[in-house]
Short mmCIF file of N, CA and C in Angstrom, two decimals:
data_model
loop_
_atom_site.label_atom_id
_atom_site.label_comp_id
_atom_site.label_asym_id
_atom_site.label_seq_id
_atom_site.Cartn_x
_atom_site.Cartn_y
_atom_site.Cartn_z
N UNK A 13 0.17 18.26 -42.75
CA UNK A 13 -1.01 17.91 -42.01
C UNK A 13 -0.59 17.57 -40.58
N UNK A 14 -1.37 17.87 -39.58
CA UNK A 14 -0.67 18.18 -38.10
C UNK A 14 -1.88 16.79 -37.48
N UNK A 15 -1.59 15.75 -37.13
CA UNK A 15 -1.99 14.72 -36.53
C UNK A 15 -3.16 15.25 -35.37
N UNK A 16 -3.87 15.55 -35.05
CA UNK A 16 -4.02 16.10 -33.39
C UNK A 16 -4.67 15.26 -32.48
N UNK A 17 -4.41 13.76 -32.75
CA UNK A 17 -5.02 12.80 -31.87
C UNK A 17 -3.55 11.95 -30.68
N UNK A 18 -2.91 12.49 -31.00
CA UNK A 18 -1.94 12.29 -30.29
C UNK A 18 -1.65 13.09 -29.24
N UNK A 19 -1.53 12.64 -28.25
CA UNK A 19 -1.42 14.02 -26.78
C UNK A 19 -0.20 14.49 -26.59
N UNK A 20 -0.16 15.40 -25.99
CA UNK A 20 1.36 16.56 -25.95
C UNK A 20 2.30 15.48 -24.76
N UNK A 21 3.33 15.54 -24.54
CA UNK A 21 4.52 14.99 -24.38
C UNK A 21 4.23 15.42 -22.61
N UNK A 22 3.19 16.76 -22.68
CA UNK A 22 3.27 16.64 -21.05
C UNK A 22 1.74 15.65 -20.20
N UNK A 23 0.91 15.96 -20.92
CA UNK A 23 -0.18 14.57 -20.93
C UNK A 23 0.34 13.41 -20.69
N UNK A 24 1.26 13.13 -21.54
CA UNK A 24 1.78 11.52 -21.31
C UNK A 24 2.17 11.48 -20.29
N UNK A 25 3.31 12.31 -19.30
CA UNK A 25 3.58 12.41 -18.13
C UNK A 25 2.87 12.19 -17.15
N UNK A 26 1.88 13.31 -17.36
CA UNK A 26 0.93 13.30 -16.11
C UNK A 26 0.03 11.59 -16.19
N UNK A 27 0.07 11.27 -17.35
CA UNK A 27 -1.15 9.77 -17.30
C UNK A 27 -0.16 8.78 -16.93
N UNK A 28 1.20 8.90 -17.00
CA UNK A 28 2.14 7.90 -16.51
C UNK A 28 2.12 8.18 -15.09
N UNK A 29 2.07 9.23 -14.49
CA UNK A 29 2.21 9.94 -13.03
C UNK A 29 0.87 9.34 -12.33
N UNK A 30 -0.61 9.19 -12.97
CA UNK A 30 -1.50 8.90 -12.50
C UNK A 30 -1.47 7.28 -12.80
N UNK A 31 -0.68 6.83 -13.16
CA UNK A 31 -0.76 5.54 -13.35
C UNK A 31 -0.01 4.34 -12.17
N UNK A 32 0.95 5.28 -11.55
CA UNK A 32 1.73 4.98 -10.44
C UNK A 32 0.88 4.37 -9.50
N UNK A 33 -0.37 5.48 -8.79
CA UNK A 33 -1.07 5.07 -7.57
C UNK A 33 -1.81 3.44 -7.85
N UNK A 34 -2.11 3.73 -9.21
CA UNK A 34 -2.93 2.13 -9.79
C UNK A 34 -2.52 1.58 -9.93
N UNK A 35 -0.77 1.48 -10.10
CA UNK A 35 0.08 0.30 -10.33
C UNK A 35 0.63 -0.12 -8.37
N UNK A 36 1.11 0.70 -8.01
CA UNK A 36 1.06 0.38 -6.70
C UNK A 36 -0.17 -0.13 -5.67
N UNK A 37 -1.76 0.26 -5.86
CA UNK A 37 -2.72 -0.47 -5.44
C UNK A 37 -2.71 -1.80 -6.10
N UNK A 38 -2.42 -1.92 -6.82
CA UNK A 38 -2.81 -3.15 -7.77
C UNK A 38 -1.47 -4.44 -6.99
N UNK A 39 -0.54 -3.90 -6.89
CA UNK A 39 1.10 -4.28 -6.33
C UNK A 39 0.42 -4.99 -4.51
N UNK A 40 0.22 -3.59 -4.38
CA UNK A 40 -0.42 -3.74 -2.91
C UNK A 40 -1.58 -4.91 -2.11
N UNK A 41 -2.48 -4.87 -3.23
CA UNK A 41 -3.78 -5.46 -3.64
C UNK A 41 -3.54 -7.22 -3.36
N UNK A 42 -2.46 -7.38 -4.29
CA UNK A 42 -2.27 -8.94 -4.69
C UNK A 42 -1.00 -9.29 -3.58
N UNK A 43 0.74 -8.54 -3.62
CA UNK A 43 1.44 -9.39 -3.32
C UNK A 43 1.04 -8.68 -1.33
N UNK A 44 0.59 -7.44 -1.29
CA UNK A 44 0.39 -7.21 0.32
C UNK A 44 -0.43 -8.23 1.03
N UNK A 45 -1.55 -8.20 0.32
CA UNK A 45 -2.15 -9.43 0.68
C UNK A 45 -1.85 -10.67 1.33
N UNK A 46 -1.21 -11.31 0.50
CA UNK A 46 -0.11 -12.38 0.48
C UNK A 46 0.61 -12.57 2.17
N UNK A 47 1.22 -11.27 1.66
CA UNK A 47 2.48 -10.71 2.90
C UNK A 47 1.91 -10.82 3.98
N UNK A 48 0.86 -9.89 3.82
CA UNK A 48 0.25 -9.63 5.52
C UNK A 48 -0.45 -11.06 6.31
N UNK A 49 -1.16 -11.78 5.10
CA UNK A 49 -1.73 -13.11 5.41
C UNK A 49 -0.22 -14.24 6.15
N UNK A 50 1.01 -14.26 5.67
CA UNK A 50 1.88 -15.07 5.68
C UNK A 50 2.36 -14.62 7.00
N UNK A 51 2.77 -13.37 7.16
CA UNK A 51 3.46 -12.85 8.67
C UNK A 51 2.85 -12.91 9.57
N UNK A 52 1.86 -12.40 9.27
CA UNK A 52 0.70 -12.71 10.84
C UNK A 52 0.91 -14.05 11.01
N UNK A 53 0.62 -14.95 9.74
CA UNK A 53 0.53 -16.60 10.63
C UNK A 53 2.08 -16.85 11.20
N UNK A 54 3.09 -16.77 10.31
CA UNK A 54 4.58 -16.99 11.24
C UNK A 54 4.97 -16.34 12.38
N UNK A 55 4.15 -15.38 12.67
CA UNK A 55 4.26 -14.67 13.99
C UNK A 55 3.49 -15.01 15.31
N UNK A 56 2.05 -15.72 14.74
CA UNK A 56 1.37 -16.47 15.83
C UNK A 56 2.11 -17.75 16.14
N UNK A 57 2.44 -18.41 14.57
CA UNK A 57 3.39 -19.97 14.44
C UNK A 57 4.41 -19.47 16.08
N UNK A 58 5.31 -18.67 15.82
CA UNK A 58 6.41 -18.03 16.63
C UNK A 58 5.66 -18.36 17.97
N UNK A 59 4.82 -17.02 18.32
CA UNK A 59 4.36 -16.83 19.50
C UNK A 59 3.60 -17.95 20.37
N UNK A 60 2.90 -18.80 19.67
CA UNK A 60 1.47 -19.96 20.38
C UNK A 60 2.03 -21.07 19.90
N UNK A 61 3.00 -21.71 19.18
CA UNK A 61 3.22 -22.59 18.76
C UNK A 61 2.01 -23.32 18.10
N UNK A 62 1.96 -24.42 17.64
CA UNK A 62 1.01 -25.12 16.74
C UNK A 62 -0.32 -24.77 16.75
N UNK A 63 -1.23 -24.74 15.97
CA UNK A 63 -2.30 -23.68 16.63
C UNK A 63 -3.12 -25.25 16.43
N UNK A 64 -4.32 -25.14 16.80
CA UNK A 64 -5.43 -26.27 16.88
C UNK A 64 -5.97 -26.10 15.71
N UNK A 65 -6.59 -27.21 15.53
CA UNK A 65 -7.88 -27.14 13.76
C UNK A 65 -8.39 -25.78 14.36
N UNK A 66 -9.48 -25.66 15.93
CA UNK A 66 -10.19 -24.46 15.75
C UNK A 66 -9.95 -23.48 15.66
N UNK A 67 -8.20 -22.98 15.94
CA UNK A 67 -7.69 -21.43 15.57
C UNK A 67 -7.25 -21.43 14.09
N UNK A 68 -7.35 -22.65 13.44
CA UNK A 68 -6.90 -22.71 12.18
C UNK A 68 -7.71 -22.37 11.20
N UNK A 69 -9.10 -22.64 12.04
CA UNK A 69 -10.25 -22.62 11.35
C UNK A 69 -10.63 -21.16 11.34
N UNK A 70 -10.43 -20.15 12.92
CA UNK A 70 -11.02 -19.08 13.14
C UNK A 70 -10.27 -18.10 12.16
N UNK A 71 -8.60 -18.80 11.88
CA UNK A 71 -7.95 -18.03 11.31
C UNK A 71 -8.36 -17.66 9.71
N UNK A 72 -8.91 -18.91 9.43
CA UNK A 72 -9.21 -18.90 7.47
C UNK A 72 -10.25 -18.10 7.79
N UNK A 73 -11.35 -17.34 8.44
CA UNK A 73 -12.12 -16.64 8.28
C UNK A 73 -11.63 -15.13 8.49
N UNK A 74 -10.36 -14.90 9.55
CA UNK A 74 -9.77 -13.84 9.33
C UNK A 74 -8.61 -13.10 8.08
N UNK A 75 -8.31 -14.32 7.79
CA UNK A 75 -7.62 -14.42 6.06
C UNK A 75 -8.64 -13.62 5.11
N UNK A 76 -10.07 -14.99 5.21
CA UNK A 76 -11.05 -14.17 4.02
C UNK A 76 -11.27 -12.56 4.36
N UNK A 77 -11.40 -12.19 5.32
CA UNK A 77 -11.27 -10.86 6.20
C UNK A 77 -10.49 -9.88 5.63
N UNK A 78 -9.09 -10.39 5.59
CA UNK A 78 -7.88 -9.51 4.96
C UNK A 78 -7.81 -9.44 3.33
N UNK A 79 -8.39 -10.87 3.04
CA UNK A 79 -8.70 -10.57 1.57
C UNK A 79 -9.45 -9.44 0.96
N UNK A 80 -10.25 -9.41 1.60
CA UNK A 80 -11.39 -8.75 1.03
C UNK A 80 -10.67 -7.25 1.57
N UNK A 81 -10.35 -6.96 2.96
CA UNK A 81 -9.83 -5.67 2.98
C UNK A 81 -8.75 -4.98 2.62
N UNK A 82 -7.86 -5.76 2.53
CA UNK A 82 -6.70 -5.10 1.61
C UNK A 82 -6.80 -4.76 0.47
N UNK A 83 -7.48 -5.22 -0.32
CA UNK A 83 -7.35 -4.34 -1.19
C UNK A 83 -8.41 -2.82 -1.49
N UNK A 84 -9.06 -2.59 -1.14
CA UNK A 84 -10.08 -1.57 -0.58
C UNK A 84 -9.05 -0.89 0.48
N UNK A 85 -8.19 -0.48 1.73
CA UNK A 85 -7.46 -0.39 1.96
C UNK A 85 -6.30 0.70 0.62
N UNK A 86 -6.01 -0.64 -0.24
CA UNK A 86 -5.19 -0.15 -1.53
C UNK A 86 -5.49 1.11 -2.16
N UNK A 87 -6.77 0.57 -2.85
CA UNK A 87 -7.00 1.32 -3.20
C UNK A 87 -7.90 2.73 -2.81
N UNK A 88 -7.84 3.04 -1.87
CA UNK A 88 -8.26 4.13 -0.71
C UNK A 88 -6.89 4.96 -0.85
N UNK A 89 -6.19 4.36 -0.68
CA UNK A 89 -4.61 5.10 -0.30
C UNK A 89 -4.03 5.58 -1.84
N UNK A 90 -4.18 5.12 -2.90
CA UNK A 90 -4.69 5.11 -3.96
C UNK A 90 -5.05 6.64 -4.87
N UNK A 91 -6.40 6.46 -4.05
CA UNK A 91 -7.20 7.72 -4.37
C UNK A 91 -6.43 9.19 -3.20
N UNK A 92 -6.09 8.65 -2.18
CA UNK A 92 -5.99 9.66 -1.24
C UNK A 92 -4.23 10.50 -2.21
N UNK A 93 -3.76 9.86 -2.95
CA UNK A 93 -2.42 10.14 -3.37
C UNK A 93 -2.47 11.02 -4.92
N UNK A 94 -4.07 10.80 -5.37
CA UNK A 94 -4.16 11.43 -6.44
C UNK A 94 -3.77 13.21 -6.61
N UNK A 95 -4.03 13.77 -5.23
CA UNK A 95 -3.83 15.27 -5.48
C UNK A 95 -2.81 15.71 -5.65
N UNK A 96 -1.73 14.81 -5.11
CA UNK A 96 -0.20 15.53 -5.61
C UNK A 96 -0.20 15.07 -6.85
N UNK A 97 -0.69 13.83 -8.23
CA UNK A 97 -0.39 14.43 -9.34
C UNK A 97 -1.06 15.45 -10.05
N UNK A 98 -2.61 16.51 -9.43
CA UNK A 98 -3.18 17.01 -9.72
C UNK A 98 -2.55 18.46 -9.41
N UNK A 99 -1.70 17.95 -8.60
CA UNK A 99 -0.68 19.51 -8.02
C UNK A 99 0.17 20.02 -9.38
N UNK A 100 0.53 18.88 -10.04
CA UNK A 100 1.46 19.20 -11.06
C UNK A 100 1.25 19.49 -11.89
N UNK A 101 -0.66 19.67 -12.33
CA UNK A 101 -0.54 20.31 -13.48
C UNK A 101 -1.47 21.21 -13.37
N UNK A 102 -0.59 22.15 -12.26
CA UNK A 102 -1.31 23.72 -11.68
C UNK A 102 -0.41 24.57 -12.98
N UNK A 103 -1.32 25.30 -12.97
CA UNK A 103 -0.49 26.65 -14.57
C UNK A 103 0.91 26.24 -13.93
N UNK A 104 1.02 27.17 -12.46
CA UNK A 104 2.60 27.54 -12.22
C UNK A 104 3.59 26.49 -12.40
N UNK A 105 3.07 25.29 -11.76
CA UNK A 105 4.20 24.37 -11.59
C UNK A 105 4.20 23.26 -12.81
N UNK A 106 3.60 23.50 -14.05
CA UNK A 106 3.83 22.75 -15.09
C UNK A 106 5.45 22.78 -15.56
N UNK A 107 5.99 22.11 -15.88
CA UNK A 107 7.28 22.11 -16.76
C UNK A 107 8.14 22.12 -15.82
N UNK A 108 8.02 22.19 -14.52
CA UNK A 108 9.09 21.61 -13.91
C UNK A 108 9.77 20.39 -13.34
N UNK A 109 10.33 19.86 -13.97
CA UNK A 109 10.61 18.68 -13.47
C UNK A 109 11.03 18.12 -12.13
N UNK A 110 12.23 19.43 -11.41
CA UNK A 110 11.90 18.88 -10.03
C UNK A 110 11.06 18.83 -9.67
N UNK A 111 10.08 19.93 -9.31
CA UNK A 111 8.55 19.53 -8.73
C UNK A 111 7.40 18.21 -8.76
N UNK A 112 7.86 17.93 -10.41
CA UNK A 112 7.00 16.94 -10.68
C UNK A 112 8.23 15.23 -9.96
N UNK A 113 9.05 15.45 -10.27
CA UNK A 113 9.38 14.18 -9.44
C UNK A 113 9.31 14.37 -7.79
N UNK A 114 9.12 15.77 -7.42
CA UNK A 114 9.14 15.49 -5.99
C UNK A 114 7.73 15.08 -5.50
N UNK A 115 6.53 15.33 -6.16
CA UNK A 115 5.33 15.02 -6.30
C UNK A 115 5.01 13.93 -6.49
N UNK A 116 5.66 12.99 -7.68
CA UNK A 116 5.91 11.59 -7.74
C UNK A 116 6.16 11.04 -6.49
N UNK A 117 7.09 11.07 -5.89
CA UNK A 117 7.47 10.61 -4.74
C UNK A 117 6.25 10.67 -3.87
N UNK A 118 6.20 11.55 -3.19
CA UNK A 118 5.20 11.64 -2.31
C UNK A 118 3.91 11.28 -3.04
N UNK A 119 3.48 10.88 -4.19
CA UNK A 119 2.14 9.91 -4.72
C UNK A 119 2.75 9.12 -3.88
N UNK A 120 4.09 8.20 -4.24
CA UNK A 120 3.88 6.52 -4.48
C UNK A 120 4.12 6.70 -2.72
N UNK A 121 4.77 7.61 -1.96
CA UNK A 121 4.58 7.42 -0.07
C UNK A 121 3.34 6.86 -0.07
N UNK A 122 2.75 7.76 -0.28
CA UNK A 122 1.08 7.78 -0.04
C UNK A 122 0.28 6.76 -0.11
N UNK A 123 0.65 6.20 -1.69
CA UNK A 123 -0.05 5.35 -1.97
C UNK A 123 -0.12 3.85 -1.05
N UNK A 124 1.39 4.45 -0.46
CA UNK A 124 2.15 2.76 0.13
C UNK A 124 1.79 2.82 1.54
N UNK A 125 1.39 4.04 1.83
CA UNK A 125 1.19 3.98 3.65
C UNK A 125 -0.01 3.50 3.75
N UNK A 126 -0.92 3.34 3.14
CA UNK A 126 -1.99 2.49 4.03
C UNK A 126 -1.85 0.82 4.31
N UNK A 127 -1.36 0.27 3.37
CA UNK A 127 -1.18 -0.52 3.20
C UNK A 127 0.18 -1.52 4.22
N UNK A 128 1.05 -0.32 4.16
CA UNK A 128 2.30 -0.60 4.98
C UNK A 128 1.58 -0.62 6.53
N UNK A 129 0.63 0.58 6.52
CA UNK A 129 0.46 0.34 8.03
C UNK A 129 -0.65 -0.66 8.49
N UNK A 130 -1.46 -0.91 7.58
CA UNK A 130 -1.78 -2.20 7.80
C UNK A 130 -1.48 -3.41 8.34
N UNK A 131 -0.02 -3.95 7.40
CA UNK A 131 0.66 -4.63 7.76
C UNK A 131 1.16 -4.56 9.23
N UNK A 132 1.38 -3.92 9.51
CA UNK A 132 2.19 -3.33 10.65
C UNK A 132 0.96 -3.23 12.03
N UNK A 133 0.14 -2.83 11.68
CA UNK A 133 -1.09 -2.79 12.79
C UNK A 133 -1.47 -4.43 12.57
N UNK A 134 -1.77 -5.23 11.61
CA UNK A 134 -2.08 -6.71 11.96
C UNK A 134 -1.01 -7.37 12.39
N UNK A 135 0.05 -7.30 12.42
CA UNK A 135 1.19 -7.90 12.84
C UNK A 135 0.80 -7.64 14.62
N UNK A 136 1.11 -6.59 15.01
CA UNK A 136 1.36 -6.09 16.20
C UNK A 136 -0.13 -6.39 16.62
N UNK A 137 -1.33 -6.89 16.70
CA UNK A 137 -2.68 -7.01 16.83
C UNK A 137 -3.18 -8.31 16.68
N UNK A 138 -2.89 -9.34 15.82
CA UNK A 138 -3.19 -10.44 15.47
C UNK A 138 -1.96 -11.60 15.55
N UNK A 139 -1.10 -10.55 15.19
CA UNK A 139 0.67 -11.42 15.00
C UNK A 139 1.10 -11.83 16.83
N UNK A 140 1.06 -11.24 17.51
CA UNK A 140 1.72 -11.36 18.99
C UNK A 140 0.65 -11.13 19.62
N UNK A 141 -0.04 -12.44 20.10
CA UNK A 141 -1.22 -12.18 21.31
C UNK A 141 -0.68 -12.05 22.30
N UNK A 142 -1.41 -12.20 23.48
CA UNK A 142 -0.50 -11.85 24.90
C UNK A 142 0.61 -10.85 25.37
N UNK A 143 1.65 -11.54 25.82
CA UNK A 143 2.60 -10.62 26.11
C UNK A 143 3.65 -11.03 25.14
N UNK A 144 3.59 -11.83 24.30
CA UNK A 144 4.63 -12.42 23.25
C UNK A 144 5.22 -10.98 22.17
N UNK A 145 6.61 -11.47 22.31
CA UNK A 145 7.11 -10.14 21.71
C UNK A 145 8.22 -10.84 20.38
N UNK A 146 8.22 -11.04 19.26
CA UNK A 146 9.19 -11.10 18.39
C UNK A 146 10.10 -10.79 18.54
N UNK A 147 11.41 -11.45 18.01
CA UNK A 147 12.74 -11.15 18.59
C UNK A 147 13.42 -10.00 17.88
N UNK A 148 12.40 -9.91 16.24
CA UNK A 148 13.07 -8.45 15.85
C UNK A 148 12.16 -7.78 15.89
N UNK A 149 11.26 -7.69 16.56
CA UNK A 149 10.06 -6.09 16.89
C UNK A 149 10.93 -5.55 17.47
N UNK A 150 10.72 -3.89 16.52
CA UNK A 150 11.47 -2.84 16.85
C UNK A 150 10.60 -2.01 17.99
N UNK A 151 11.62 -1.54 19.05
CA UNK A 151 10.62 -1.41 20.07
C UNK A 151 9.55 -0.39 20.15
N UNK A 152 9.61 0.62 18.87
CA UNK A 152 8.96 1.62 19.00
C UNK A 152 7.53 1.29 18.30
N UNK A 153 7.32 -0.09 17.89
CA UNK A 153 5.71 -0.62 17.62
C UNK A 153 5.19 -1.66 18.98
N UNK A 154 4.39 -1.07 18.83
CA UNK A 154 3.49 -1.75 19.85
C UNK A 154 3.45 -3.71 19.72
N UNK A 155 3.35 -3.63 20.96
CA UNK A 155 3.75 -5.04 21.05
C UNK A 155 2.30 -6.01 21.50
#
């Protein structure tokens, strides 16, 4: 008797492959969050020194701000990463495994660049007002 509720060995792949972008939004979601909220403030801490109750105050409303957008953000980048595992299970390129890990890869890029540049655009935008420049900003981001 032949079971047939069990899926073929290349199914499992591909649902582990599509499971990447959701495990990395989800990654992104909670500890980016975090990240991006913490650097921006040690980077203003850096740049303005002590901030007042009222930038402290203006700031918790730009926090709730990042809350709410990072992860939307996430998961955008997310969805935008889904077609390379949909690449892999074109007739031709089934069963190959290089292909499918090189496809992997470029999901989880994908998934990670919105998020990375996020970070990176609030840093350089919110992190260094004025002419204040961090001592390790690399010079090729905007200051």
């Amino acid at each position: 008797m032949i079971d047939r509720r069990t899926p073929p060995a290349g199914d499992l792949r591909w649902m582990a492959g599509c499971a990447f972008p959701l495990i990395i939004a989800i990654a992104c979601a909670t500890i980016g969050t975090f990240f991006d909220i913490r650097l921006v403030a040690r980077s203003q801490l850096y740049c303005l020194g002590d901030l007042s109750s009222g930038e402290k105050f203006a700031g918790l409303f730009w926090d709730l701000g990042r809350t709410i957008l990072f992860p939307v953000i996430s998961a955008l980048s997310a969805l935008v990463s889904l077609p390379f595992q949909l690449l892999a299970r074109l007739p031709r390129l089934t069963g190959r495994i290089w292909l499918e890990l090189i496809l992997l890869a470029l999901t989880i890029v994908v998934s990670a660049a919105g998020p990375v540049a996020m970070v990176l655009y609030d840093v350089a935008t919110e992190g260094t007002p004025g002419d204040c420049v961090l001592p390790w900003w690399p010079s090729w981001l905007p200051a």
